[in-house]
GROMACS .gro file of C-alpha atoms in nm:
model
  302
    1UNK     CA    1  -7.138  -4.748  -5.197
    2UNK     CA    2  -7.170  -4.493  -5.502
    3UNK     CA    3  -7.035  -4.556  -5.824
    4UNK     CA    4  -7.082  -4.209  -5.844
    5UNK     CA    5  -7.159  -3.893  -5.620
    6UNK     CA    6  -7.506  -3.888  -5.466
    7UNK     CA    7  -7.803  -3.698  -5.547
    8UNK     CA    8  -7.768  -3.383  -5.338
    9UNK     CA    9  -8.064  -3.475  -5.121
   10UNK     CA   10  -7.918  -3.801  -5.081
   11UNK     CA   11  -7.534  -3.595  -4.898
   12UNK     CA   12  -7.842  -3.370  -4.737
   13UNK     CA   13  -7.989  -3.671  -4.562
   14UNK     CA   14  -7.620  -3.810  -4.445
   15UNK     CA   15  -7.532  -3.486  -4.355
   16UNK     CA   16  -7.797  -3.458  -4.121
   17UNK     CA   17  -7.777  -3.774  -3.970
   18UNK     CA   18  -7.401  -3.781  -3.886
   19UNK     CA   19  -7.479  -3.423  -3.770
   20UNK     CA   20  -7.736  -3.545  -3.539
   21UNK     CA   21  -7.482  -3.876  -3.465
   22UNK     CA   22  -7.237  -3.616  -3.345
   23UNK     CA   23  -7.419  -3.404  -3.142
   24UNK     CA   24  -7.577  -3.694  -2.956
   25UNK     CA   25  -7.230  -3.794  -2.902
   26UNK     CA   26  -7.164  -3.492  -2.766
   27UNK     CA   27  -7.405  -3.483  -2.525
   28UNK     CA   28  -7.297  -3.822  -2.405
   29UNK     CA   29  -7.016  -3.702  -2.357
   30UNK     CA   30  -7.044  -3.422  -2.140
   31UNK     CA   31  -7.266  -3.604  -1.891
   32UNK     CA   32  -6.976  -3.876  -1.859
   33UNK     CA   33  -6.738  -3.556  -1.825
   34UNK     CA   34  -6.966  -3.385  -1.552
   35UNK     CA   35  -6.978  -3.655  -1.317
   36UNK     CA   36  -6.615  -3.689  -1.372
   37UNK     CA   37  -6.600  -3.318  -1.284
   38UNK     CA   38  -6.812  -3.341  -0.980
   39UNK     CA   39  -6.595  -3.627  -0.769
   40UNK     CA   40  -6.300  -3.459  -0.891
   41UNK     CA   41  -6.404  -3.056  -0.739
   42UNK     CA   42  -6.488  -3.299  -0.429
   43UNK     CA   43  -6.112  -3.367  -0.363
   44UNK     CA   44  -5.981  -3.096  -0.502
   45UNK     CA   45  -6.195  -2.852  -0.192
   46UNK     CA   46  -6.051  -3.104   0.086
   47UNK     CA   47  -5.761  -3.107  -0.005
   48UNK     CA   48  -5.726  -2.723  -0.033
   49UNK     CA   49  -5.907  -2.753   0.305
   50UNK     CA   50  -5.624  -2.945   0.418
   51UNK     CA   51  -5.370  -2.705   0.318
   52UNK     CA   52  -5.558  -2.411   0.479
   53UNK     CA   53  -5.545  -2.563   0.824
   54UNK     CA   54  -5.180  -2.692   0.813
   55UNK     CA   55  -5.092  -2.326   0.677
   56UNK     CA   56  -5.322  -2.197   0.963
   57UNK     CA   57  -5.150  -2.391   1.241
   58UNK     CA   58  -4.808  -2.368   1.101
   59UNK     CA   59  -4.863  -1.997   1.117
   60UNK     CA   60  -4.964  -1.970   1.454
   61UNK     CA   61  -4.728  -2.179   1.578
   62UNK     CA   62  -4.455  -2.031   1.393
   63UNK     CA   63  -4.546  -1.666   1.495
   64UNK     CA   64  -4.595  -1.728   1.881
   65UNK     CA   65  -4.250  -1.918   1.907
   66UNK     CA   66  -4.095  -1.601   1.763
   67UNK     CA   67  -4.332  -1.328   1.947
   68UNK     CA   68  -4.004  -1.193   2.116
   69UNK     CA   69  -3.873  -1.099   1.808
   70UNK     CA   70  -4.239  -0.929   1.707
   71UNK     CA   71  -4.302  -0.768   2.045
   72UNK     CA   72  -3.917  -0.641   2.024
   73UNK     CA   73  -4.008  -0.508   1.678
   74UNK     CA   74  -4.330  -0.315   1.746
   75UNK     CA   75  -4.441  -0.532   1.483
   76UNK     CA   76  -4.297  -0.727   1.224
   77UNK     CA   77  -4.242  -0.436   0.971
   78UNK     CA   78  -3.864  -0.371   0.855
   79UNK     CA   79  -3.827  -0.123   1.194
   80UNK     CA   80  -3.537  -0.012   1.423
   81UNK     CA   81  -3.445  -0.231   1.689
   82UNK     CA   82  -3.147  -0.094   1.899
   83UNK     CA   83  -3.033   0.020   1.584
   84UNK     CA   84  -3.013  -0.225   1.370
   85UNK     CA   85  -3.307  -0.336   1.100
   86UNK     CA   86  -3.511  -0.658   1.185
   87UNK     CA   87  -3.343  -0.870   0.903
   88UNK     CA   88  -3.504  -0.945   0.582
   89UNK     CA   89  -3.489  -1.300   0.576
   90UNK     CA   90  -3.697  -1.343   0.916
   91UNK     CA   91  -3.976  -1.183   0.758
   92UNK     CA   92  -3.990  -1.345   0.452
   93UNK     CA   93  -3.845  -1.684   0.511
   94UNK     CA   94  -4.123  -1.740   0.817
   95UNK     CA   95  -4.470  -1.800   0.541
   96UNK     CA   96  -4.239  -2.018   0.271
   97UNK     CA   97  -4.126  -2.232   0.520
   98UNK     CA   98  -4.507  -2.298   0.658
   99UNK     CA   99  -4.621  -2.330   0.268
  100UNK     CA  100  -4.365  -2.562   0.184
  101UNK     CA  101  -4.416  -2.817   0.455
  102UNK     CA  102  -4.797  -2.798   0.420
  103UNK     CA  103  -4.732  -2.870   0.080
  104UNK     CA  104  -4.507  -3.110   0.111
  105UNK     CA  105  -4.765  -3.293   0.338
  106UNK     CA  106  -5.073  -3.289   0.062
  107UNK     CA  107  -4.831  -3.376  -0.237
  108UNK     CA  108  -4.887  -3.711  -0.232
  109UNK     CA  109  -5.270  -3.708  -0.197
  110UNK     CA  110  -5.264  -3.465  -0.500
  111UNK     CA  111  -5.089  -3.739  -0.694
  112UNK     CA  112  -5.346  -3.985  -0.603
  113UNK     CA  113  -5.653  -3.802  -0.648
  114UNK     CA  114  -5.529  -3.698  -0.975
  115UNK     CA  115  -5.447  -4.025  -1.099
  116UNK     CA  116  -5.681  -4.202  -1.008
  117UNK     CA  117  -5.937  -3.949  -1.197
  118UNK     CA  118  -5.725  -3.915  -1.486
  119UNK     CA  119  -5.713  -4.305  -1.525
  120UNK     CA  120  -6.117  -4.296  -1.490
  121UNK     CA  121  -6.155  -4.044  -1.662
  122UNK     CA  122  -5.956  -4.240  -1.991
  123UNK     CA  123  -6.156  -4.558  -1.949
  124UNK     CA  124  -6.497  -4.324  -1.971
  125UNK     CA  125  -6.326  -4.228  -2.323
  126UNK     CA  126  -6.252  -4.532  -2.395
  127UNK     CA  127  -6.556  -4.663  -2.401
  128UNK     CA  128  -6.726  -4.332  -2.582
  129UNK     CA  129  -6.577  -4.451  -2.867
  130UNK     CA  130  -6.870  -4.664  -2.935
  131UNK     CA  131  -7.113  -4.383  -2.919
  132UNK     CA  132  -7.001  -4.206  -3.200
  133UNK     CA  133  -7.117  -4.486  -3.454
  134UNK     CA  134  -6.804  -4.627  -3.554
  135UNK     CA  135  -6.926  -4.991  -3.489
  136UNK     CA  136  -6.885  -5.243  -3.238
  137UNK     CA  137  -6.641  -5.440  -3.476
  138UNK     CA  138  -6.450  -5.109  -3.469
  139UNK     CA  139  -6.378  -5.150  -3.107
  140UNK     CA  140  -6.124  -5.301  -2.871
  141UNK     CA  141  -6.143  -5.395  -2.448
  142UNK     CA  142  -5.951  -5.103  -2.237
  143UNK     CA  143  -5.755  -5.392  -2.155
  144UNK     CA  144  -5.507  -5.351  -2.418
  145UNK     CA  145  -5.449  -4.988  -2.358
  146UNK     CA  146  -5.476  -5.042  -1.984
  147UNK     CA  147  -5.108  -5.021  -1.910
  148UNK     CA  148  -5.026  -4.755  -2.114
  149UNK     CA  149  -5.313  -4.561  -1.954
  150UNK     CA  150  -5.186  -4.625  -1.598
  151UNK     CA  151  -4.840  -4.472  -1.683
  152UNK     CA  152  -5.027  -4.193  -1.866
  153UNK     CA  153  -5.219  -4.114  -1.558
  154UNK     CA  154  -4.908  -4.075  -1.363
  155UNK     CA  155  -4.676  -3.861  -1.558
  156UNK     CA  156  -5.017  -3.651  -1.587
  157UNK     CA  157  -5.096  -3.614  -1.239
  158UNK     CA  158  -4.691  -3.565  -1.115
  159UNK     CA  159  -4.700  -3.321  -1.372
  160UNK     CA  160  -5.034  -3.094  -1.265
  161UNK     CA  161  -4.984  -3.125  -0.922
  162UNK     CA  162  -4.654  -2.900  -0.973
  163UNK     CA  163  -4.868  -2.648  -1.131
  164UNK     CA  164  -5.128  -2.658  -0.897
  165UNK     CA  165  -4.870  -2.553  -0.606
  166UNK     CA  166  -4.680  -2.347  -0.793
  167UNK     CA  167  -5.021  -2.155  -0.823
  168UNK     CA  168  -5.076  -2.162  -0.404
  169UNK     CA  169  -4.708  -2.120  -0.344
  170UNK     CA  170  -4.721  -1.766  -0.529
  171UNK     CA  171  -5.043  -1.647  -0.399
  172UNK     CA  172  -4.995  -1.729  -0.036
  173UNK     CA  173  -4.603  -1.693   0.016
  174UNK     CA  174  -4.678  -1.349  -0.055
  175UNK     CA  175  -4.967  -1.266   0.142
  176UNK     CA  176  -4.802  -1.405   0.469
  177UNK     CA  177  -4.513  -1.196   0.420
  178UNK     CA  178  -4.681  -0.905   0.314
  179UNK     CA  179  -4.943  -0.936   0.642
  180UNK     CA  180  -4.654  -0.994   0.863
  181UNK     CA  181  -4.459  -0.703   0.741
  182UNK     CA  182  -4.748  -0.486   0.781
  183UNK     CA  183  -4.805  -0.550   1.138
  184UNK     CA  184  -5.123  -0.794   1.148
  185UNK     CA  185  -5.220  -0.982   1.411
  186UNK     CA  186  -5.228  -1.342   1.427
  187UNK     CA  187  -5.606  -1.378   1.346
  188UNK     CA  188  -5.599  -1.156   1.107
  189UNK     CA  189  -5.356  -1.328   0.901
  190UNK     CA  190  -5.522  -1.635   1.008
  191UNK     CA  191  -5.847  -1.507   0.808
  192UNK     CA  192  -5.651  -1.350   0.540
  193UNK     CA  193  -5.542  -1.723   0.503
  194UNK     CA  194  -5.903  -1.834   0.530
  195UNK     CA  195  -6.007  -1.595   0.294
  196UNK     CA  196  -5.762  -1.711   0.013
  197UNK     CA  197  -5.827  -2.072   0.017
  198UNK     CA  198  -6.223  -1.949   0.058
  199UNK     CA  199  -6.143  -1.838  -0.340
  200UNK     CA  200  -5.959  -2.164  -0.408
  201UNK     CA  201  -6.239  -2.454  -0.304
  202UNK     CA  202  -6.454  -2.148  -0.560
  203UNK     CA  203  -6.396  -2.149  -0.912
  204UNK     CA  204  -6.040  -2.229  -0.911
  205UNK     CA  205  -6.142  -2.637  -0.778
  206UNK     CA  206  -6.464  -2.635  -0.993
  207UNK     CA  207  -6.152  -2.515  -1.284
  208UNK     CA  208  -5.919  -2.770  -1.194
  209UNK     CA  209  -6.198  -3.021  -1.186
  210UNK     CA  210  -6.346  -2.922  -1.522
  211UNK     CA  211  -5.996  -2.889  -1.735
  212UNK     CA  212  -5.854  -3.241  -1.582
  213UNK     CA  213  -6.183  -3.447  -1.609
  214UNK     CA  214  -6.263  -3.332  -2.018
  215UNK     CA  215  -5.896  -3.371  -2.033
  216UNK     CA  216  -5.913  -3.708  -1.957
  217UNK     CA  217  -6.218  -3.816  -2.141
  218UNK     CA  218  -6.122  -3.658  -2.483
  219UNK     CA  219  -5.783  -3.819  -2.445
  220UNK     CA  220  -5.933  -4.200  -2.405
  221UNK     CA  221  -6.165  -4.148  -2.699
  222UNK     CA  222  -5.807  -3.985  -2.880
  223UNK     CA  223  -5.641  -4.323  -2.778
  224UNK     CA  224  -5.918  -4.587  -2.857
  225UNK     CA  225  -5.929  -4.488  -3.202
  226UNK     CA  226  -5.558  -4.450  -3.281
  227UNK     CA  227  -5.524  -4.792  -3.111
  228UNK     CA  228  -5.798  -4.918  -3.352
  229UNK     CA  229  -5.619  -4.775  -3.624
  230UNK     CA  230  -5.341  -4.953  -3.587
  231UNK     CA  231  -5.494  -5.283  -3.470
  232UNK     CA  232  -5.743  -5.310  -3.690
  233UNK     CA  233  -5.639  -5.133  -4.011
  234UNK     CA  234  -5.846  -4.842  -3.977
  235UNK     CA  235  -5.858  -4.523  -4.106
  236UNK     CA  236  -6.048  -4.268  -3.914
  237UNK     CA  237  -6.081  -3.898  -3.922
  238UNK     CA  238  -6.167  -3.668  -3.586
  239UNK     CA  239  -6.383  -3.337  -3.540
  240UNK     CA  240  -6.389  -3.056  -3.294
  241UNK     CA  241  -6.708  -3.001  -3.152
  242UNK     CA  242  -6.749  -2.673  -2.947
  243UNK     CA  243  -7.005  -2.653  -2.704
  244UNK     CA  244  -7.299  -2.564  -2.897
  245UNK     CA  245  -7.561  -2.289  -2.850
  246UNK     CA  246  -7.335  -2.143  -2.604
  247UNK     CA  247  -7.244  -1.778  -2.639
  248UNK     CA  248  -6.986  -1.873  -2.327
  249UNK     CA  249  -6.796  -2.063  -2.640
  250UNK     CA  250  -6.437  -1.905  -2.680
  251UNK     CA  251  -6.397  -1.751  -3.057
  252UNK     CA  252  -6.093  -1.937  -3.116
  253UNK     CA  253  -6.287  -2.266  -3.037
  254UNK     CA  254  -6.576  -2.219  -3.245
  255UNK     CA  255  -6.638  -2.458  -3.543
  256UNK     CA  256  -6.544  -2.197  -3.812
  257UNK     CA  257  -6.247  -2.100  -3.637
  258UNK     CA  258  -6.077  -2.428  -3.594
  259UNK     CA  259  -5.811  -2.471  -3.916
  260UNK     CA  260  -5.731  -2.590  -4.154
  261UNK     CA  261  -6.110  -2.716  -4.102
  262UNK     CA  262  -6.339  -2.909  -3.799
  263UNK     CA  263  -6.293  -3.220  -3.909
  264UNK     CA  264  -5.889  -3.377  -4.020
  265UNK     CA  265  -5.797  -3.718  -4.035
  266UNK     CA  266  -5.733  -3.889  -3.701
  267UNK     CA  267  -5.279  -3.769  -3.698
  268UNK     CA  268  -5.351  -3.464  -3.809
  269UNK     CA  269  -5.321  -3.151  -3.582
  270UNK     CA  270  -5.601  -2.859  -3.556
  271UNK     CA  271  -5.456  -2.507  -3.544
  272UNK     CA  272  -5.657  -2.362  -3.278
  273UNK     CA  273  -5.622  -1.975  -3.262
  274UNK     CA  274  -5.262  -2.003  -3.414
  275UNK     CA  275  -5.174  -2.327  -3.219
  276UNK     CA  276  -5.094  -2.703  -3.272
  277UNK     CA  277  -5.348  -2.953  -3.094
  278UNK     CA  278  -5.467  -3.317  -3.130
  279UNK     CA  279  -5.756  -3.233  -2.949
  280UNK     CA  280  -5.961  -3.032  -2.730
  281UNK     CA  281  -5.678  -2.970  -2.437
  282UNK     CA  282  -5.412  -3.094  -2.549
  283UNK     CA  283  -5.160  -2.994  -2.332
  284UNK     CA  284  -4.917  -2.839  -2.585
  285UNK     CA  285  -5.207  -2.556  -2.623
  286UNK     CA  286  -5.163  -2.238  -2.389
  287UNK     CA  287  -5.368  -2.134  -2.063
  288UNK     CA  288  -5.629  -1.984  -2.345
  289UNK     CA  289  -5.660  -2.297  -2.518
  290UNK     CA  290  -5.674  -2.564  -2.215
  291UNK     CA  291  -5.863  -2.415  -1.928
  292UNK     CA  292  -6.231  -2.492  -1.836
  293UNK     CA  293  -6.267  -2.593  -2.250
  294UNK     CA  294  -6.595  -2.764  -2.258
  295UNK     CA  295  -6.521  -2.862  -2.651
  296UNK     CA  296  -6.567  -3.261  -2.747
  297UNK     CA  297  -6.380  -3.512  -3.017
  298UNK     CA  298  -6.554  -3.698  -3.198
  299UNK     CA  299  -6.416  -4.012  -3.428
  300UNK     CA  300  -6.604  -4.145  -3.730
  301UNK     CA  301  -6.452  -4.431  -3.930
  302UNK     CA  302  -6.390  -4.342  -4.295
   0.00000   0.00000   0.00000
């Protein structure tokens, strides 16, 4: 618009509106993201609740059809009986084979629950897009990203439910054999059991919630404006938001942290406390990076 630079009252006043563009952007943002969050922590506690009872009955089932073995055992410690060590493999191999089949049972409603958010979740991003002032002619229907995002949604979900039982499988394969080696009783491994998944409907649903549904949002808004791009002969550049005003806010993820600056054009990667990242998680960031980030992307057309 400027055949030259503007007055610097005149880059003061800009300034402060995109500023204020952004941050209401932001906040539209994480209310879309929240009720994402909140269906998603839903599903995430019944289905943990499911595992805890098929572990529960697996375990008692398993344990009374073997209570010769315990009652010849004095327990099912590594003891003497006539001589000869209980073996190892009795001990150990009875929890992993209840884990795995309860497992094996919820698998499949994982995958769902998971897609299914992660495709809402994109279409919420989607339509963000709009909010951060880059102009309804800027803009395209879901539609043509639709089928992309469907695929997207699966490869993501197969992909987090693996890590999600790989997390269970190491915290209660343990425990069982550890409790039966010791010599509990059948309710009190039973609330040992209880106790664990207690802790996982906790924080770890509200973090699986939290991660997948910003996750998703931030990665439609990612994908509506590189699909504009190229549609539409944009060219757009992106910036990091942290969560603002909160002392919560990770160092690494705070505005003057983010390199080589906040804001890069749109195929550009952030370095984010040493690492590569198209956005706020991305999953090629670390643990540190990814989990429970409340940080937004925001798009403005250049």
């Amino acid at each position: 618009v400027f055949a030259v630079d503007p007055a610097p009252e005149i880059k003061a006043v800009t300034s402060k509106i995109s500023d204020e563009r952004m941050e209401l952007s932001a906040i539209q943002f994480r209310q879309v993201q929240a009720k994402a969050e909140a269906g998603l922590k839903a599903e995430t506690r019944r289905l943990f609740s499911k595992e805890s009872s098929l572990i529960i009955a697996g375990v008692k089932a398993k344990l009374n059809e073997e209570k010769h073995l315990y009652d010849k055992a004095e327990g099912w410690g590594m003891q003497l009986v006539k001589g000869q060590l209980l073996p190892v493999f009795i001990v150990r191999g009875l929890g992993d084979d209840i884990v795995e089949a309860a497992l094996a049972e919820t698998q499949p409603a994982w995958a769902n629950g998971l897609e299914a958010a992660w495709l809402s979740g994109q279409k919420q991003g989607w339509e963000l897009l709009l909010a951060d002032g880059v102009g309804a002619e800027n803009v395209l229907s879901f539609n043509v990203y639709q089928e992309a995002a469907i695929e997207a949604a699966r490869v993501n979900a197969a992909e987090k439910v693996k890590r999600i039982h790989r997390v269970t499988r190491d915290r209660l394969k343990p425990l069982i054999a550890e409790s039966i080696e010791r010599g509990d009783s059948i309710a009190q491994l039973t609330d040992e059991i209880s106790g664990e998944f207690n802790q996982f409907k906790g924080f770890r649903s509200e973090t699986i919630a939290r991660t997948e549904a910003a996750d998703a949002v931030n990665e439609g808004k990612f994908q509506h404006a590189k699909t504009a791009e190229k549609e539409l002969g944009l060219e757009m550049r992106k910036t990091w938001n942290p969560a603002l005003g909160d002392e919560r806010t990770r160092a690494h993820h705070r505005a003057s942290a983010i390199m080589p600056t906040q804001t890069v054009g749109l195929n550009q990667d952030f370095i984010v406390n040493g690492e590569k990242m198209s956005r706020p998680l991305d999953s090629r960031g670390s643990a540190g990076n990814v989990i429970r980030c409340r940080c937004v992307l925001t798009m403005e057309v250049i």
